[in-house]
Amino acid sequence: MKKISKVGLLLLAIVLFVSGCSGAAGNSKGKPLVLSTGTTTGVFYSLGALLSTTWTDELGTQVTSQGSNGSVDNLNLMSQGNVTMGFSTVNMMYQAYNGVGNFEDNQYKDIRVLANLYPNVSHVIALEGSGIESPSDIKGHSFVFGAPGSATAIESELLLKAHGVNVDSVNANYVGFTEAVDLLRNGQVEAANIYTGVPSSAATELISTVDSKVLSFSEDAIKTLTDESDYPWNFKHTIEAGTYDNQPEDIITVGQFSGIAVDANVSEEKVYELTKALWENLDKLKDGQAVAKQFDPELAVQGTAGVPLHPGAKKYYKEIGVLE
């Protein structure tokens, strides 16, 4: 009897273990769907909390959000099966899908797009009196690229190169937006790239409290940065005059979409439900998060740089006439 009892217990333990491991991506009934977001001071974090709550309320399925280091971290967590979905800029989705750049040794072919949500835009902000009137003037000056390994840091390097600035000629600082604002306010650096949605709370705070301005990109740099053969995720973007204090003219810069990536192994039905609930609760999202005012289902399928839509998302976009 003792032997039978031990065998029975062992079999029960195996069954429980397998049951717990199945549906790691949040695809099995009763398993929570997990959305990986960003740092606590960024848009991704607060938007993720709002979205997960909305999805849970609307679908009756538990959706949780968790903080992270942003786009690259989110996609790595997804590829490892630790989370179901993650916010990311399109350039990082492109790199993961194609196994290049940050994902050269870690290709993630199962990444799919649920929706592109809003443009992430480079705000190159320089202190007045620094002698920096264009990104090309940053050579020899102190500049915040962004947090280490972030999409902001990568875009900062690209925009400097496009303006003819060798990265090694710059006094580089790698910190997040909050620290960048503090460094500029204290006069410890002369310029920074705040790569986020428009209007940027960090840019608004900085420009309203420190004598500084957002710089336009040169036309040649924009042409380089939006070359589809090299940067299929980028597009020319205009920050309209009056968006920020003391901004009498349009600012011409470059942006790309931030969106929601989802693992291909999540069921078509579940992703359809998530996509539908996202767009049918847009008014609620707008009330809870200012950046949601830029959400548009017509733009949700644009600028994906060849990363496929999830079939569940595609089904919804066809249903509402965004896709044929």
PDB file of C-alpha atoms in Angstrom:
ATOM      1  CA  MET A   1       0.000   0.000   0.000  1.00  0.00           C
ATOM      2  CA  LYS A   2       2.820   2.362   0.794  1.00  0.00           C
ATOM      3  CA  LYS A   3       4.370   1.811  -2.666  1.00  0.00           C
ATOM      4  CA  ILE A   4       1.036   2.447  -4.402  1.00  0.00           C
ATOM      5  CA  SER A   5       0.512   5.559  -2.324  1.00  0.00           C
ATOM      6  CA  LYS A   6       3.927   6.950  -3.249  1.00  0.00           C
ATOM      7  CA  VAL A   7       3.359   6.246  -6.943  1.00  0.00           C
ATOM      8  CA  GLY A   8      -0.012   7.900  -6.744  1.00  0.00           C
ATOM      9  CA  LEU A   9       1.445  10.955  -5.117  1.00  0.00           C
ATOM     10  CA  LEU A  10       4.176  11.128  -7.726  1.00  0.00           C
ATOM     11  CA  LEU A  11       1.664  10.929 -10.583  1.00  0.00           C
ATOM     12  CA  LEU A  12      -0.459  13.608  -8.940  1.00  0.00           C
ATOM     13  CA  ALA A  13       2.579  15.900  -8.602  1.00  0.00           C
ATOM     14  CA  ILE A  14       3.423  15.404 -12.288  1.00  0.00           C
ATOM     15  CA  VAL A  15      -0.143  16.191 -13.343  1.00  0.00           C
ATOM     16  CA  LEU A  16      -0.193  19.355 -11.244  1.00  0.00           C
ATOM     17  CA  PHE A  17       3.199  20.447 -12.607  1.00  0.00           C
ATOM     18  CA  VAL A  18       2.171  19.941 -16.244  1.00  0.00           C
ATOM     19  CA  SER A  19      -1.129  21.736 -15.628  1.00  0.00           C
ATOM     20  CA  GLY A  20       0.722  24.672 -14.099  1.00  0.00           C
ATOM     21  CA  CYS A  21       3.180  24.895 -16.982  1.00  0.00           C
ATOM     22  CA  SER A  22       0.654  24.635 -19.802  1.00  0.00           C
ATOM     23  CA  GLY A  23      -0.510  27.908 -21.296  1.00  0.00           C
ATOM     24  CA  ALA A  24       2.544  29.806 -20.071  1.00  0.00           C
ATOM     25  CA  ALA A  25       1.711  32.573 -22.502  1.00  0.00           C
ATOM     26  CA  GLY A  26      -1.664  33.130 -20.839  1.00  0.00           C
ATOM     27  CA  ASN A  27      -3.504  31.118 -23.477  1.00  0.00           C
ATOM     28  CA  SER A  28      -5.226  28.528 -21.293  1.00  0.00           C
ATOM     29  CA  LYS A  29      -8.477  29.080 -19.437  1.00  0.00           C
ATOM     30  CA  GLY A  30      -7.986  30.538 -15.995  1.00  0.00           C
ATOM     31  CA  LYS A  31      -4.398  31.608 -16.655  1.00  0.00           C
ATOM     32  CA  PRO A  32      -3.757  35.364 -16.404  1.00  0.00           C
ATOM     33  CA  LEU A  33      -2.664  37.268 -19.460  1.00  0.00           C
ATOM     34  CA  VAL A  34       0.379  39.390 -18.590  1.00  0.00           C
ATOM     35  CA  LEU A  35       1.298  42.710 -20.237  1.00  0.00           C
ATOM     36  CA  SER A  36       4.891  43.869 -19.724  1.00  0.00           C
ATOM     37  CA  THR A  37       5.130  47.669 -19.722  1.00  0.00           C
ATOM     38  CA  GLY A  38       8.054  49.946 -18.807  1.00  0.00           C
ATOM     39  CA  THR A  39       9.653  51.974 -16.048  1.00  0.00           C
ATOM     40  CA  THR A  40       7.375  53.502 -13.426  1.00  0.00           C
ATOM     41  CA  THR A  41       7.873  57.084 -14.679  1.00  0.00           C
ATOM     42  CA  GLY A  42       7.071  56.321 -18.326  1.00  0.00           C
ATOM     43  CA  VAL A  43       3.881  56.260 -20.403  1.00  0.00           C
ATOM     44  CA  PHE A  44       4.089  52.482 -20.904  1.00  0.00           C
ATOM     45  CA  TYR A  45       3.697  51.776 -17.173  1.00  0.00           C
ATOM     46  CA  SER A  46       0.594  53.884 -16.487  1.00  0.00           C
ATOM     47  CA  LEU A  47      -1.001  52.968 -19.819  1.00  0.00           C
ATOM     48  CA  GLY A  48      -0.401  49.280 -19.119  1.00  0.00           C
ATOM     49  CA  ALA A  49      -2.136  49.488 -15.750  1.00  0.00           C
ATOM     50  CA  LEU A  50      -5.143  51.187 -17.351  1.00  0.00           C
ATOM     51  CA  LEU A  51      -5.308  48.694 -20.226  1.00  0.00           C
ATOM     52  CA  SER A  52      -5.011  45.614 -18.021  1.00  0.00           C
ATOM     53  CA  THR A  53      -7.815  46.880 -15.774  1.00  0.00           C
ATOM     54  CA  THR A  54     -10.019  47.651 -18.781  1.00  0.00           C
ATOM     55  CA  TRP A  55      -9.426  44.233 -20.323  1.00  0.00           C
ATOM     56  CA  THR A  56     -10.110  42.445 -17.037  1.00  0.00           C
ATOM     57  CA  ASP A  57     -13.378  44.350 -16.549  1.00  0.00           C
ATOM     58  CA  GLU A  58     -14.570  43.914 -20.132  1.00  0.00           C
ATOM     59  CA  LEU A  59     -13.529  40.328 -20.827  1.00  0.00           C
ATOM     60  CA  GLY A  60     -13.973  38.734 -17.440  1.00  0.00           C
ATOM     61  CA  THR A  61     -10.480  37.308 -17.895  1.00  0.00           C
ATOM     62  CA  GLN A  62      -7.674  38.322 -15.565  1.00  0.00           C
ATOM     63  CA  VAL A  63      -5.126  40.550 -17.289  1.00  0.00           C
ATOM     64  CA  THR A  64      -2.220  41.858 -15.245  1.00  0.00           C
ATOM     65  CA  SER A  65       0.500  44.380 -16.032  1.00  0.00           C
ATOM     66  CA  GLN A  66       4.050  44.486 -14.741  1.00  0.00           C
ATOM     67  CA  GLY A  67       6.888  46.990 -14.882  1.00  0.00           C
ATOM     68  CA  SER A  68      10.035  46.423 -16.933  1.00  0.00           C
ATOM     69  CA  ASN A  69      12.970  48.209 -18.550  1.00  0.00           C
ATOM     70  CA  GLY A  70      10.968  48.855 -21.702  1.00  0.00           C
ATOM     71  CA  SER A  71      10.830  47.609 -25.282  1.00  0.00           C
ATOM     72  CA  VAL A  72      13.854  45.279 -25.445  1.00  0.00           C
ATOM     73  CA  ASP A  73      13.169  43.807 -22.017  1.00  0.00           C
ATOM     74  CA  ASN A  74       9.501  43.254 -22.893  1.00  0.00           C
ATOM     75  CA  LEU A  75      10.271  41.322 -26.061  1.00  0.00           C
ATOM     76  CA  ASN A  76      12.866  39.183 -24.293  1.00  0.00           C
ATOM     77  CA  LEU A  77      10.327  38.352 -21.585  1.00  0.00           C
ATOM     78  CA  MET A  78       7.813  37.413 -24.279  1.00  0.00           C
ATOM     79  CA  SER A  79      10.244  35.197 -26.178  1.00  0.00           C
ATOM     80  CA  GLN A  80      11.046  33.382 -22.919  1.00  0.00           C
ATOM     81  CA  GLY A  81       7.342  32.719 -22.282  1.00  0.00           C
ATOM     82  CA  ASN A  82       7.271  34.835 -19.129  1.00  0.00           C
ATOM     83  CA  VAL A  83       4.648  37.306 -20.380  1.00  0.00           C
ATOM     84  CA  THR A  84       1.934  37.275 -23.028  1.00  0.00           C
ATOM     85  CA  MET A  85       2.187  40.802 -24.401  1.00  0.00           C
ATOM     86  CA  GLY A  86       4.492  43.792 -24.221  1.00  0.00           C
ATOM     87  CA  PHE A  87       4.701  47.406 -25.270  1.00  0.00           C
ATOM     88  CA  SER A  88       7.425  48.115 -27.808  1.00  0.00           C
ATOM     89  CA  THR A  89       8.540  50.554 -30.428  1.00  0.00           C
ATOM     90  CA  VAL A  90       8.394  49.156 -33.951  1.00  0.00           C
ATOM     91  CA  ASN A  91      12.162  49.227 -34.444  1.00  0.00           C
ATOM     92  CA  MET A  92      12.595  46.751 -31.591  1.00  0.00           C
ATOM     93  CA  MET A  93       9.798  44.533 -32.945  1.00  0.00           C
ATOM     94  CA  TYR A  94      11.546  44.610 -36.334  1.00  0.00           C
ATOM     95  CA  GLN A  95      14.883  43.655 -34.798  1.00  0.00           C
ATOM     96  CA  ALA A  96      13.343  40.807 -32.800  1.00  0.00           C
ATOM     97  CA  TYR A  97      11.397  39.402 -35.765  1.00  0.00           C
ATOM     98  CA  ASN A  98      14.405  39.567 -38.086  1.00  0.00           C
ATOM     99  CA  GLY A  99      17.072  38.580 -35.552  1.00  0.00           C
ATOM    100  CA  VAL A 100      19.196  41.705 -35.984  1.00  0.00           C
ATOM    101  CA  GLY A 101      20.535  44.451 -33.725  1.00  0.00           C
ATOM    102  CA  ASN A 102      19.687  43.748 -30.092  1.00  0.00           C
ATOM    103  CA  PHE A 103      18.282  40.356 -31.123  1.00  0.00           C
ATOM    104  CA  GLU A 104      21.108  39.171 -33.381  1.00  0.00           C
ATOM    105  CA  ASP A 105      21.614  36.016 -31.311  1.00  0.00           C
ATOM    106  CA  ASN A 106      18.054  35.794 -30.037  1.00  0.00           C
ATOM    107  CA  GLN A 107      15.632  35.938 -32.977  1.00  0.00           C
ATOM    108  CA  TYR A 108      11.969  35.954 -31.963  1.00  0.00           C
ATOM    109  CA  LYS A 109       9.949  34.808 -34.988  1.00  0.00           C
ATOM    110  CA  ASP A 110       6.767  34.392 -32.924  1.00  0.00           C
ATOM    111  CA  ILE A 111       6.335  38.108 -32.273  1.00  0.00           C
ATOM    112  CA  ARG A 112       3.083  39.512 -33.683  1.00  0.00           C
ATOM    113  CA  VAL A 113       1.454  42.957 -33.646  1.00  0.00           C
ATOM    114  CA  LEU A 114      -1.845  43.508 -31.840  1.00  0.00           C
ATOM    115  CA  ALA A 115      -1.980  47.266 -32.477  1.00  0.00           C
ATOM    116  CA  ASN A 116       0.181  50.278 -33.120  1.00  0.00           C
ATOM    117  CA  LEU A 117      -1.026  52.996 -30.775  1.00  0.00           C
ATOM    118  CA  TYR A 118       0.769  56.350 -30.965  1.00  0.00           C
ATOM    119  CA  PRO A 119       3.911  57.954 -32.394  1.00  0.00           C
ATOM    120  CA  ASN A 120       7.060  58.008 -30.298  1.00  0.00           C
ATOM    121  CA  VAL A 121       8.876  61.179 -31.313  1.00  0.00           C
ATOM    122  CA  SER A 122      12.410  62.452 -30.765  1.00  0.00           C
ATOM    123  CA  HIS A 123      12.403  65.684 -28.753  1.00  0.00           C
ATOM    124  CA  VAL A 124      15.994  66.919 -28.912  1.00  0.00           C
ATOM    125  CA  ILE A 125      15.991  69.603 -26.220  1.00  0.00           C
ATOM    126  CA  ALA A 126      18.901  72.005 -25.740  1.00  0.00           C
ATOM    127  CA  LEU A 127      19.563  74.671 -23.148  1.00  0.00           C
ATOM    128  CA  GLU A 128      19.434  78.252 -24.360  1.00  0.00           C
ATOM    129  CA  GLY A 129      22.943  79.725 -24.414  1.00  0.00           C
ATOM    130  CA  SER A 130      24.544  76.329 -25.019  1.00  0.00           C
ATOM    131  CA  GLY A 131      25.334  77.165 -28.636  1.00  0.00           C
ATOM    132  CA  ILE A 132      23.258  74.190 -29.806  1.00  0.00           C
ATOM    133  CA  GLU A 133      20.804  75.314 -32.470  1.00  0.00           C
ATOM    134  CA  SER A 134      20.605  72.019 -34.352  1.00  0.00           C
ATOM    135  CA  PRO A 135      21.413  68.375 -33.551  1.00  0.00           C
ATOM    136  CA  SER A 136      24.499  68.847 -35.724  1.00  0.00           C
ATOM    137  CA  ASP A 137      25.838  71.279 -33.091  1.00  0.00           C
ATOM    138  CA  ILE A 138      25.891  68.628 -30.341  1.00  0.00           C
ATOM    139  CA  LYS A 139      29.438  67.592 -31.272  1.00  0.00           C
ATOM    140  CA  GLY A 140      31.726  68.402 -28.344  1.00  0.00           C
ATOM    141  CA  HIS A 141      28.811  68.995 -25.970  1.00  0.00           C
ATOM    142  CA  SER A 142      27.225  66.931 -23.186  1.00  0.00           C
ATOM    143  CA  PHE A 143      24.141  64.999 -24.284  1.00  0.00           C
ATOM    144  CA  VAL A 144      21.741  62.492 -22.724  1.00  0.00           C
ATOM    145  CA  PHE A 145      21.177  59.578 -25.115  1.00  0.00           C
ATOM    146  CA  GLY A 146      18.586  57.797 -22.966  1.00  0.00           C
ATOM    147  CA  ALA A 147      18.563  54.844 -20.591  1.00  0.00           C
ATOM    148  CA  PRO A 148      21.140  52.118 -21.443  1.00  0.00           C
ATOM    149  CA  GLY A 149      19.827  49.708 -24.068  1.00  0.00           C
ATOM    150  CA  SER A 150      16.598  51.657 -24.560  1.00  0.00           C
ATOM    151  CA  ALA A 151      14.942  52.543 -27.855  1.00  0.00           C
ATOM    152  CA  THR A 152      15.672  56.181 -26.962  1.00  0.00           C
ATOM    153  CA  ALA A 153      19.421  55.560 -26.740  1.00  0.00           C
ATOM    154  CA  ILE A 154      19.421  53.732 -30.067  1.00  0.00           C
ATOM    155  CA  GLU A 155      17.471  56.478 -31.820  1.00  0.00           C
ATOM    156  CA  SER A 156      19.750  59.125 -30.299  1.00  0.00           C
ATOM    157  CA  GLU A 157      22.802  57.477 -31.847  1.00  0.00           C
ATOM    158  CA  LEU A 158      21.063  57.271 -35.222  1.00  0.00           C
ATOM    159  CA  LEU A 159      19.908  60.896 -35.217  1.00  0.00           C
ATOM    160  CA  LEU A 160      23.385  62.161 -34.334  1.00  0.00           C
ATOM    161  CA  LYS A 161      24.986  60.098 -37.098  1.00  0.00           C
ATOM    162  CA  ALA A 162      22.377  61.377 -39.560  1.00  0.00           C
ATOM    163  CA  HIS A 163      23.423  64.920 -38.618  1.00  0.00           C
ATOM    164  CA  GLY A 164      27.104  64.117 -39.179  1.00  0.00           C
ATOM    165  CA  VAL A 165      28.001  63.839 -35.483  1.00  0.00           C
ATOM    166  CA  ASN A 166      30.369  61.065 -34.410  1.00  0.00           C
ATOM    167  CA  VAL A 167      29.004  59.556 -31.198  1.00  0.00           C
ATOM    168  CA  ASP A 168      32.533  59.427 -29.758  1.00  0.00           C
ATOM    169  CA  SER A 169      32.784  63.225 -30.083  1.00  0.00           C
ATOM    170  CA  VAL A 170      29.944  63.714 -27.593  1.00  0.00           C
ATOM    171  CA  ASN A 171      30.120  63.724 -23.808  1.00  0.00           C
ATOM    172  CA  ALA A 172      27.573  60.937 -23.462  1.00  0.00           C
ATOM    173  CA  ASN A 173      25.170  60.351 -20.577  1.00  0.00           C
ATOM    174  CA  TYR A 174      22.907  57.291 -20.433  1.00  0.00           C
ATOM    175  CA  VAL A 175      19.981  57.857 -18.058  1.00  0.00           C
ATOM    176  CA  GLY A 176      16.182  57.860 -18.211  1.00  0.00           C
ATOM    177  CA  PHE A 177      13.848  60.818 -18.757  1.00  0.00           C
ATOM    178  CA  THR A 178      13.511  61.837 -15.118  1.00  0.00           C
ATOM    179  CA  GLU A 179      17.270  61.911 -14.610  1.00  0.00           C
ATOM    180  CA  ALA A 180      17.734  63.715 -17.950  1.00  0.00           C
ATOM    181  CA  VAL A 181      15.395  66.510 -16.875  1.00  0.00           C
ATOM    182  CA  ASP A 182      17.275  66.857 -13.579  1.00  0.00           C
ATOM    183  CA  LEU A 183      20.657  66.987 -15.329  1.00  0.00           C
ATOM    184  CA  LEU A 184      19.454  69.689 -17.738  1.00  0.00           C
ATOM    185  CA  ARG A 185      17.801  71.669 -14.960  1.00  0.00           C
ATOM    186  CA  ASN A 186      21.032  71.595 -12.949  1.00  0.00           C
ATOM    187  CA  GLY A 187      23.140  72.577 -15.962  1.00  0.00           C
ATOM    188  CA  GLN A 188      25.096  69.314 -15.823  1.00  0.00           C
ATOM    189  CA  VAL A 189      24.314  68.517 -19.465  1.00  0.00           C
ATOM    190  CA  GLU A 190      23.458  70.768 -22.381  1.00  0.00           C
ATOM    191  CA  ALA A 191      21.021  68.659 -24.407  1.00  0.00           C
ATOM    192  CA  ALA A 192      18.948  65.482 -24.264  1.00  0.00           C
ATOM    193  CA  ASN A 193      16.671  63.354 -26.392  1.00  0.00           C
ATOM    194  CA  ILE A 194      13.247  62.754 -24.855  1.00  0.00           C
ATOM    195  CA  TYR A 195      11.833  60.013 -27.069  1.00  0.00           C
ATOM    196  CA  THR A 196       8.152  59.659 -26.274  1.00  0.00           C
ATOM    197  CA  GLY A 197       4.642  60.667 -27.276  1.00  0.00           C
ATOM    198  CA  VAL A 198       3.502  64.229 -27.975  1.00  0.00           C
ATOM    199  CA  PRO A 199       2.976  66.167 -25.823  1.00  0.00           C
ATOM    200  CA  SER A 200       5.729  64.819 -23.620  1.00  0.00           C
ATOM    201  CA  SER A 201       5.242  65.464 -19.902  1.00  0.00           C
ATOM    202  CA  ALA A 202       9.023  65.460 -19.431  1.00  0.00           C
ATOM    203  CA  ALA A 203       9.489  67.989 -22.249  1.00  0.00           C
ATOM    204  CA  THR A 204       6.615  70.126 -20.943  1.00  0.00           C
ATOM    205  CA  GLU A 205       8.081  70.187 -17.444  1.00  0.00           C
ATOM    206  CA  LEU A 206      11.557  70.988 -18.685  1.00  0.00           C
ATOM    207  CA  ILE A 207      10.641  73.752 -21.123  1.00  0.00           C
ATOM    208  CA  SER A 208       8.272  75.408 -18.624  1.00  0.00           C
ATOM    209  CA  THR A 209      10.907  75.518 -15.867  1.00  0.00           C
ATOM    210  CA  VAL A 210      14.228  75.816 -17.712  1.00  0.00           C
ATOM    211  CA  ASP A 211      15.250  78.149 -20.537  1.00  0.00           C
ATOM    212  CA  SER A 212      15.388  75.507 -23.259  1.00  0.00           C
ATOM    213  CA  LYS A 213      13.914  74.561 -26.636  1.00  0.00           C
ATOM    214  CA  VAL A 214      13.119  71.618 -28.909  1.00  0.00           C
ATOM    215  CA  LEU A 215      15.258  71.469 -32.056  1.00  0.00           C
ATOM    216  CA  SER A 216      14.198  70.670 -35.611  1.00  0.00           C
ATOM    217  CA  PHE A 217      16.049  68.061 -37.641  1.00  0.00           C
ATOM    218  CA  SER A 218      17.698  68.971 -40.925  1.00  0.00           C
ATOM    219  CA  GLU A 219      15.953  67.850 -44.117  1.00  0.00           C
ATOM    220  CA  ASP A 220      18.985  65.720 -45.057  1.00  0.00           C
ATOM    221  CA  ALA A 221      18.888  63.968 -41.684  1.00  0.00           C
ATOM    222  CA  ILE A 222      15.152  63.320 -42.007  1.00  0.00           C
ATOM    223  CA  LYS A 223      15.691  61.868 -45.470  1.00  0.00           C
ATOM    224  CA  THR A 224      18.369  59.540 -44.071  1.00  0.00           C
ATOM    225  CA  LEU A 225      16.340  58.493 -41.025  1.00  0.00           C
ATOM    226  CA  THR A 226      13.177  57.737 -43.022  1.00  0.00           C
ATOM    227  CA  ASP A 227      14.898  55.741 -45.772  1.00  0.00           C
ATOM    228  CA  GLU A 228      12.684  52.640 -45.998  1.00  0.00           C
ATOM    229  CA  SER A 229      15.577  50.362 -46.914  1.00  0.00           C
ATOM    230  CA  ASP A 230      17.397  51.192 -43.663  1.00  0.00           C
ATOM    231  CA  TYR A 231      14.737  52.447 -41.233  1.00  0.00           C
ATOM    232  CA  PRO A 232      11.319  51.147 -42.374  1.00  0.00           C
ATOM    233  CA  TRP A 233       9.750  52.052 -39.017  1.00  0.00           C
ATOM    234  CA  ASN A 234      10.510  55.805 -39.095  1.00  0.00           C
ATOM    235  CA  PHE A 235       8.453  58.664 -40.491  1.00  0.00           C
ATOM    236  CA  LYS A 236       8.710  62.453 -40.602  1.00  0.00           C
ATOM    237  CA  HIS A 237       6.737  64.071 -37.786  1.00  0.00           C
ATOM    238  CA  THR A 238       5.708  67.666 -37.115  1.00  0.00           C
ATOM    239  CA  ILE A 239       5.308  68.925 -33.549  1.00  0.00           C
ATOM    240  CA  GLU A 240       2.840  71.712 -34.166  1.00  0.00           C
ATOM    241  CA  ALA A 241       3.612  75.271 -33.078  1.00  0.00           C
ATOM    242  CA  GLY A 242       2.349  76.017 -29.591  1.00  0.00           C
ATOM    243  CA  THR A 243       2.590  72.446 -28.369  1.00  0.00           C
ATOM    244  CA  TYR A 244       5.156  73.595 -25.805  1.00  0.00           C
ATOM    245  CA  ASP A 245       5.807  76.931 -24.100  1.00  0.00           C
ATOM    246  CA  ASN A 246       7.708  79.475 -26.186  1.00  0.00           C
ATOM    247  CA  GLN A 247       7.366  77.355 -29.339  1.00  0.00           C
ATOM    248  CA  PRO A 248       6.174  79.778 -32.043  1.00  0.00           C
ATOM    249  CA  GLU A 249       7.061  77.499 -34.975  1.00  0.00           C
ATOM    250  CA  ASP A 250       6.536  73.894 -36.012  1.00  0.00           C
ATOM    251  CA  ILE A 251       9.297  71.477 -34.995  1.00  0.00           C
ATOM    252  CA  ILE A 252      10.237  68.946 -37.657  1.00  0.00           C
ATOM    253  CA  THR A 253      11.494  65.664 -36.266  1.00  0.00           C
ATOM    254  CA  VAL A 254      11.232  61.894 -36.748  1.00  0.00           C
ATOM    255  CA  GLY A 255       9.021  59.353 -35.033  1.00  0.00           C
ATOM    256  CA  GLN A 256       7.848  55.768 -35.073  1.00  0.00           C
ATOM    257  CA  PHE A 257       4.912  53.952 -33.558  1.00  0.00           C
ATOM    258  CA  SER A 258       4.753  52.426 -30.123  1.00  0.00           C
ATOM    259  CA  GLY A 259       2.401  49.495 -29.948  1.00  0.00           C
ATOM    260  CA  ILE A 260       1.422  46.217 -28.360  1.00  0.00           C
ATOM    261  CA  ALA A 261       3.276  43.062 -29.349  1.00  0.00           C
ATOM    262  CA  VAL A 262       1.715  39.683 -28.588  1.00  0.00           C
ATOM    263  CA  ASP A 263       3.026  36.148 -28.834  1.00  0.00           C
ATOM    264  CA  ALA A 264       1.891  34.161 -31.882  1.00  0.00           C
ATOM    265  CA  ASN A 265       0.882  31.225 -29.674  1.00  0.00           C
ATOM    266  CA  VAL A 266      -1.927  33.147 -27.982  1.00  0.00           C
ATOM    267  CA  SER A 267      -5.186  31.950 -29.534  1.00  0.00           C
ATOM    268  CA  GLU A 268      -6.839  33.835 -32.378  1.00  0.00           C
ATOM    269  CA  GLU A 269     -10.042  34.080 -30.348  1.00  0.00           C
ATOM    270  CA  LYS A 270      -8.307  35.615 -27.332  1.00  0.00           C
ATOM    271  CA  VAL A 271      -6.376  38.205 -29.345  1.00  0.00           C
ATOM    272  CA  TYR A 272      -9.545  39.082 -31.243  1.00  0.00           C
ATOM    273  CA  GLU A 273     -11.281  39.731 -27.908  1.00  0.00           C
ATOM    274  CA  LEU A 274      -8.367  41.838 -26.632  1.00  0.00           C
ATOM    275  CA  THR A 275      -8.240  43.901 -29.833  1.00  0.00           C
ATOM    276  CA  LYS A 276     -11.992  44.441 -29.884  1.00  0.00           C
ATOM    277  CA  ALA A 277     -12.079  45.472 -26.206  1.00  0.00           C
ATOM    278  CA  LEU A 278      -9.176  47.888 -26.753  1.00  0.00           C
ATOM    279  CA  TRP A 279     -10.903  49.827 -29.517  1.00  0.00           C
ATOM    280  CA  GLU A 280     -14.453  49.610 -28.167  1.00  0.00           C
ATOM    281  CA  ASN A 281     -13.325  51.214 -24.907  1.00  0.00           C
ATOM    282  CA  LEU A 282     -11.300  54.012 -26.466  1.00  0.00           C
ATOM    283  CA  ASP A 283     -13.317  56.767 -24.728  1.00  0.00           C
ATOM    284  CA  LYS A 284     -12.604  55.215 -21.332  1.00  0.00           C
ATOM    285  CA  LEU A 285      -8.891  54.996 -22.170  1.00  0.00           C
ATOM    286  CA  LYS A 286      -8.847  58.648 -23.288  1.00  0.00           C
ATOM    287  CA  ASP A 287     -10.325  59.704 -19.960  1.00  0.00           C
ATOM    288  CA  GLY A 288      -7.659  57.769 -18.072  1.00  0.00           C
ATOM    289  CA  GLN A 289      -4.549  58.495 -20.135  1.00  0.00           C
ATOM    290  CA  ALA A 290      -3.855  61.580 -22.282  1.00  0.00           C
ATOM    291  CA  VAL A 291      -1.763  59.699 -24.843  1.00  0.00           C
ATOM    292  CA  ALA A 292      -4.825  57.591 -25.735  1.00  0.00           C
ATOM    293  CA  LYS A 293      -6.250  60.658 -27.475  1.00  0.00           C
ATOM    294  CA  GLN A 294      -3.782  59.840 -30.263  1.00  0.00           C
ATOM    295  CA  PHE A 295      -5.033  56.263 -30.675  1.00  0.00           C
ATOM    296  CA  ASP A 296      -6.682  55.599 -34.030  1.00  0.00           C
ATOM    297  CA  PRO A 297      -7.712  52.160 -35.352  1.00  0.00           C
ATOM    298  CA  GLU A 298      -6.980  53.382 -38.878  1.00  0.00           C
ATOM    299  CA  LEU A 299      -3.312  53.783 -37.875  1.00  0.00           C
ATOM    300  CA  ALA A 300      -3.137  50.593 -35.797  1.00  0.00           C
ATOM    301  CA  VAL A 301      -2.024  48.485 -38.765  1.00  0.00           C
ATOM    302  CA  GLN A 302       0.361  51.020 -40.301  1.00  0.00           C
ATOM    303  CA  GLY A 303       4.136  51.326 -39.887  1.00  0.00           C
ATOM    304  CA  THR A 304       4.692  47.732 -38.727  1.00  0.00           C
ATOM    305  CA  ALA A 305       7.904  47.394 -40.801  1.00  0.00           C
ATOM    306  CA  GLY A 306       6.921  43.933 -42.002  1.00  0.00           C
ATOM    307  CA  VAL A 307       6.211  42.444 -38.557  1.00  0.00           C
ATOM    308  CA  PRO A 308       2.977  40.421 -39.041  1.00  0.00           C
ATOM    309  CA  LEU A 309      -0.313  41.210 -37.381  1.00  0.00           C
ATOM    310  CA  HIS A 310      -1.662  38.481 -35.129  1.00  0.00           C
ATOM    311  CA  PRO A 311      -4.529  36.646 -36.924  1.00  0.00           C
ATOM    312  CA  GLY A 312      -6.893  37.578 -34.093  1.00  0.00           C
ATOM    313  CA  ALA A 313      -6.087  41.268 -34.488  1.00  0.00           C
ATOM    314  CA  LYS A 314      -6.301  40.983 -38.274  1.00  0.00           C
ATOM    315  CA  LYS A 315      -9.787  39.461 -37.933  1.00  0.00           C
ATOM    316  CA  TYR A 316     -10.993  42.486 -35.947  1.00  0.00           C
ATOM    317  CA  TYR A 317      -9.443  45.064 -38.291  1.00  0.00           C
ATOM    318  CA  LYS A 318     -11.097  43.352 -41.251  1.00  0.00           C
ATOM    319  CA  GLU A 319     -14.399  43.379 -39.367  1.00  0.00           C
ATOM    320  CA  ILE A 320     -14.312  47.172 -38.907  1.00  0.00           C
ATOM    321  CA  GLY A 321     -13.074  47.853 -42.437  1.00  0.00           C
ATOM    322  CA  VAL A 322      -9.516  48.932 -41.588  1.00  0.00           C
ATOM    323  CA  LEU A 323      -8.193  45.975 -43.582  1.00  0.00           C
ATOM    324  CA  GLU A 324      -9.751  44.416 -46.672  1.00  0.00           C
TER     325      GLU A 324
END
